[in-house]
Amino acid sequence: MNKEKKKPWATKDVMEQIYEKHLWGNNGDEFYSGSGSHNEYIVQPYIKFVTSFLNSFKTPLTVCDLGCGDFNIGKQLVKHSEKYIAVDIVPNLIKYNQQKFTAENLEFHCLNIANDELPKGDCALIRQVLQHLSNEEILNVTKKLTQYKYLIITEHLPETDFIPNKDIVTSLGIRLKKKSGVNLLASPFNLKITNQKELLSITAKEHKGVITTTLYTL
């Protein structure tokens, strides 16, 4: 008799467990989004480049941070935007952030970016989020990204040439173990853009691969 195939956990359940069990590490705070959101050699160059981009506009942009996590990075970008809308799937994390971080132009929303309608804005930031999601979920997200003029996408990728977008089950892990990584321009996502510019590529000291940040103009 064939055993019934187990269904993958819902993304919300996966992310809640990661934070509850501190599977990305623990710095003593109630919520911790991992070393990629806290190590200075990764964080500070990202803040520098994104800040420079946001400040290049005479009229400040409305920024949508899709997968804001513990907001250690987002908190440094709020003042450079007209409005900053921070989104995450974990309800308790959003409640925590709402209490900890306040500004007149800052909003937090608890949403599943794959299933729910995304907030409107000029620029979307998606930082090391898609790499944890299945291709089906990424495709759902990609279809909704066309509403933004600019996308700043950060992904953890292999250092050498790789086959992009090998599928995974949404989880703690990423595609690096499969010698793959997320590329929204490649199949099956095929995001249509008018321009792209690599802003940053940082070798991950604690892990293999590089953390690459790219600006897409749609």
Tab-separated table of C-alpha atoms in Angstrom:
chain	number	residue	atom	x	y	z
A	1	MET	CA	0.000	0.000	0.000
A	2	ASN	CA	1.378	3.396	-1.014
A	3	LYS	CA	1.830	5.847	1.779
A	4	GLU	CA	-0.045	9.079	1.323
A	5	LYS	CA	2.344	11.863	0.367
A	6	LYS	CA	2.593	14.481	3.078
A	7	LYS	CA	1.593	17.978	2.077
A	8	PRO	CA	4.162	20.725	2.653
A	9	TRP	CA	3.570	23.012	5.596
A	10	ALA	CA	1.790	26.270	4.921
A	11	THR	CA	4.307	29.087	4.520
A	12	LYS	CA	2.912	30.937	7.521
A	13	ASP	CA	3.447	27.867	9.720
A	14	VAL	CA	6.997	27.425	8.418
A	15	MET	CA	7.968	31.014	9.150
A	16	GLU	CA	6.299	31.048	12.554
A	17	GLN	CA	8.272	27.963	13.585
A	18	ILE	CA	11.540	29.472	12.337
A	19	TYR	CA	11.063	32.489	14.600
A	20	GLU	CA	9.619	30.577	17.567
A	21	LYS	CA	12.488	28.082	17.597
A	22	HIS	CA	15.138	30.653	16.592
A	23	LEU	CA	16.205	28.504	13.659
A	24	TRP	CA	17.989	31.470	12.058
A	25	GLY	CA	19.921	32.066	15.272
A	26	ASN	CA	19.336	34.069	18.432
A	27	ASN	CA	20.676	37.477	19.437
A	28	GLY	CA	18.556	37.726	22.578
A	29	ASP	CA	15.652	39.574	20.952
A	30	GLU	CA	12.226	37.981	20.650
A	31	PHE	CA	12.563	37.881	16.852
A	32	TYR	CA	15.772	37.470	14.855
A	33	SER	CA	15.978	37.278	11.055
A	34	GLY	CA	19.446	35.770	10.906
A	35	SER	CA	23.016	36.859	10.285
A	36	GLY	CA	22.188	38.140	6.804
A	37	SER	CA	20.110	40.872	8.403
A	38	HIS	CA	22.602	41.711	11.160
A	39	ASN	CA	26.208	41.138	10.078
A	40	GLU	CA	27.640	44.596	9.407
A	41	TYR	CA	29.687	43.554	6.379
A	42	ILE	CA	26.426	42.481	4.706
A	43	VAL	CA	24.025	45.083	6.078
A	44	GLN	CA	25.955	48.337	5.794
A	45	PRO	CA	26.820	48.151	2.063
A	46	TYR	CA	23.169	47.318	1.350
A	47	ILE	CA	21.940	50.269	3.399
A	48	LYS	CA	24.430	52.540	1.624
A	49	PHE	CA	23.374	51.555	-1.901
A	50	VAL	CA	19.633	51.528	-1.253
A	51	THR	CA	19.804	54.857	0.566
A	52	SER	CA	21.725	56.371	-2.345
A	53	PHE	CA	19.095	55.103	-4.784
A	54	LEU	CA	16.163	56.407	-2.733
A	55	ASN	CA	17.809	59.786	-2.254
A	56	SER	CA	18.404	60.182	-5.992
A	57	PHE	CA	14.748	61.191	-6.507
A	58	LYS	CA	13.519	64.765	-6.043
A	59	THR	CA	10.169	63.390	-4.921
A	60	PRO	CA	10.639	60.630	-2.314
A	61	LEU	CA	9.337	57.163	-3.221
A	62	THR	CA	6.783	54.997	-1.482
A	63	VAL	CA	8.691	51.826	-0.556
A	64	CYS	CA	7.142	48.399	0.012
A	65	ASP	CA	9.387	46.086	2.037
A	66	LEU	CA	8.061	42.630	1.160
A	67	GLY	CA	9.338	40.303	3.862
A	68	CYS	CA	10.581	42.861	6.379
A	69	GLY	CA	11.552	40.333	9.060
A	70	ASP	CA	12.817	41.793	12.334
A	71	PHE	CA	13.185	45.213	10.634
A	72	ASN	CA	16.838	45.660	11.545
A	73	ILE	CA	17.454	46.835	7.979
A	74	GLY	CA	14.155	48.539	7.193
A	75	LYS	CA	14.403	50.812	10.234
A	76	GLN	CA	17.405	52.483	8.588
A	77	LEU	CA	15.559	53.200	5.323
A	78	VAL	CA	12.266	54.653	6.575
A	79	LYS	CA	13.494	58.250	6.710
A	80	HIS	CA	14.538	58.109	3.058
A	81	SER	CA	11.002	57.367	1.787
A	82	GLU	CA	7.719	59.202	1.392
A	83	LYS	CA	5.966	56.219	2.927
A	84	TYR	CA	7.469	52.913	4.051
A	85	ILE	CA	5.148	49.892	4.064
A	86	ALA	CA	6.671	46.860	5.771
A	87	VAL	CA	5.102	43.444	5.192
A	88	ASP	CA	5.615	40.034	6.758
A	89	ILE	CA	3.625	36.822	7.065
A	90	VAL	CA	4.106	36.213	10.812
A	91	PRO	CA	1.375	37.970	12.868
A	92	ASN	CA	3.295	38.133	16.162
A	93	LEU	CA	6.341	39.516	14.378
A	94	ILE	CA	4.265	42.306	12.838
A	95	LYS	CA	2.701	43.123	16.228
A	96	TYR	CA	6.159	43.225	17.782
A	97	ASN	CA	7.472	45.520	15.057
A	98	GLN	CA	4.479	47.836	15.367
A	99	GLN	CA	5.272	48.335	19.037
A	100	LYS	CA	9.028	48.669	18.601
A	101	PHE	CA	9.274	50.859	15.484
A	102	THR	CA	7.163	53.965	14.958
A	103	ALA	CA	7.263	56.816	12.456
A	104	GLU	CA	4.630	58.977	10.797
A	105	ASN	CA	5.419	57.506	7.375
A	106	LEU	CA	5.753	53.870	8.540
A	107	GLU	CA	3.102	51.139	8.254
A	108	PHE	CA	3.261	47.415	9.035
A	109	HIS	CA	0.976	44.888	7.353
A	110	CYS	CA	0.633	41.152	7.988
A	111	LEU	CA	0.302	39.613	4.529
A	112	ASN	CA	1.234	36.512	2.568
A	113	ILE	CA	2.974	38.075	-0.426
A	114	ALA	CA	2.235	35.013	-2.566
A	115	ASN	CA	-1.522	34.962	-1.925
A	116	ASP	CA	-2.583	38.430	-0.797
A	117	GLU	CA	-2.863	41.700	-2.676
A	118	LEU	CA	0.343	43.679	-2.338
A	119	PRO	CA	0.377	47.285	-1.128
A	120	LYS	CA	0.793	49.955	-3.796
A	121	GLY	CA	4.056	51.830	-4.077
A	122	ASP	CA	6.907	52.944	-6.307
A	123	CYS	CA	9.657	50.557	-5.246
A	124	ALA	CA	9.547	47.046	-3.775
A	125	LEU	CA	12.378	45.643	-1.680
A	126	ILE	CA	12.572	41.840	-1.483
A	127	ARG	CA	15.631	40.874	0.485
A	128	GLN	CA	16.542	37.176	0.791
A	129	VAL	CA	12.877	36.174	0.881
A	130	LEU	CA	12.157	34.477	-2.441
A	131	GLN	CA	15.050	32.042	-1.948
A	132	HIS	CA	13.043	30.282	0.785
A	133	LEU	CA	9.857	29.910	-1.295
A	134	SER	CA	8.674	27.269	-3.753
A	135	ASN	CA	8.542	28.134	-7.445
A	136	GLU	CA	4.750	28.193	-7.312
A	137	GLU	CA	4.804	30.857	-4.618
A	138	ILE	CA	7.524	32.883	-6.347
A	139	LEU	CA	5.491	32.820	-9.559
A	140	ASN	CA	2.470	34.153	-7.675
A	141	VAL	CA	4.612	36.970	-6.282
A	142	THR	CA	6.217	37.757	-9.644
A	143	LYS	CA	2.870	38.295	-11.342
A	144	LYS	CA	2.106	41.087	-8.858
A	145	LEU	CA	5.459	42.859	-9.016
A	146	THR	CA	4.637	44.571	-12.309
A	147	GLN	CA	2.701	47.241	-10.371
A	148	TYR	CA	6.005	48.677	-9.127
A	149	LYS	CA	8.334	50.896	-11.136
A	150	TYR	CA	11.433	49.637	-9.351
A	151	LEU	CA	12.411	46.349	-7.709
A	152	ILE	CA	15.468	45.837	-5.531
A	153	ILE	CA	15.960	42.092	-5.179
A	154	THR	CA	18.562	40.431	-2.962
A	155	GLU	CA	19.298	36.716	-3.300
A	156	HIS	CA	21.897	34.276	-1.973
A	157	LEU	CA	23.378	32.623	-5.073
A	158	PRO	CA	26.160	30.173	-5.981
A	159	GLU	CA	29.497	31.797	-6.758
A	160	THR	CA	29.838	30.064	-10.134
A	161	ASP	CA	27.468	29.485	-13.048
A	162	PHE	CA	24.325	27.632	-12.014
A	163	ILE	CA	20.993	26.362	-13.253
A	164	PRO	CA	18.451	28.861	-11.917
A	165	ASN	CA	15.162	28.222	-10.167
A	166	LYS	CA	15.391	24.568	-9.204
A	167	ASP	CA	12.225	24.016	-7.203
A	168	ILE	CA	12.148	23.510	-3.443
A	169	VAL	CA	9.539	23.128	-0.751
A	170	THR	CA	9.121	26.375	1.183
A	171	SER	CA	11.427	26.012	4.179
A	172	LEU	CA	14.291	27.276	6.296
A	173	GLY	CA	16.710	26.284	3.551
A	174	ILE	CA	17.487	27.783	0.153
A	175	ARG	CA	18.508	26.479	-3.278
A	176	LEU	CA	22.239	26.769	-2.628
A	177	LYS	CA	22.409	23.088	-1.629
A	178	LYS	CA	21.005	22.266	-5.074
A	179	LYS	CA	23.641	24.503	-6.689
A	180	SER	CA	20.861	26.815	-7.767
A	181	GLY	CA	19.374	30.187	-6.943
A	182	VAL	CA	16.436	32.419	-7.795
A	183	ASN	CA	16.574	34.423	-11.036
A	184	LEU	CA	13.295	36.205	-11.756
A	185	LEU	CA	14.270	36.829	-15.364
A	186	ALA	CA	14.623	33.107	-16.103
A	187	SER	CA	11.979	30.405	-16.571
A	188	PRO	CA	9.451	29.790	-15.081
A	189	PHE	CA	9.127	33.391	-13.829
A	190	ASN	CA	10.226	35.354	-16.920
A	191	LEU	CA	9.826	38.787	-15.349
A	192	LYS	CA	9.767	41.490	-18.043
A	193	ILE	CA	11.985	44.485	-17.287
A	194	THR	CA	13.309	47.536	-19.116
A	195	ASN	CA	16.636	47.737	-17.304
A	196	GLN	CA	18.733	46.076	-14.614
A	197	LYS	CA	21.776	47.073	-12.605
A	198	GLU	CA	23.696	44.990	-10.109
A	199	LEU	CA	24.138	47.164	-7.046
A	200	LEU	CA	26.084	44.832	-4.819
A	201	SER	CA	27.682	41.389	-4.576
A	202	ILE	CA	29.068	40.231	-1.247
A	203	THR	CA	30.779	36.923	-0.502
A	204	ALA	CA	28.978	35.216	2.373
A	205	LYS	CA	31.735	34.541	4.906
A	206	GLU	CA	29.763	32.127	7.085
A	207	HIS	CA	28.273	30.261	4.132
A	208	LYS	CA	29.118	29.444	0.550
A	209	GLY	CA	27.939	31.651	-2.282
A	210	VAL	CA	27.392	35.365	-2.791
A	211	ILE	CA	24.626	37.714	-1.678
A	212	THR	CA	23.675	39.736	-4.738
A	213	THR	CA	21.463	42.817	-4.871
A	214	THR	CA	20.026	43.916	-8.223
A	215	LEU	CA	17.929	46.924	-9.194
A	216	TYR	CA	15.290	46.225	-11.825
A	217	THR	CA	13.344	48.921	-13.667
A	218	LEU	CA	10.027	47.706	-15.021
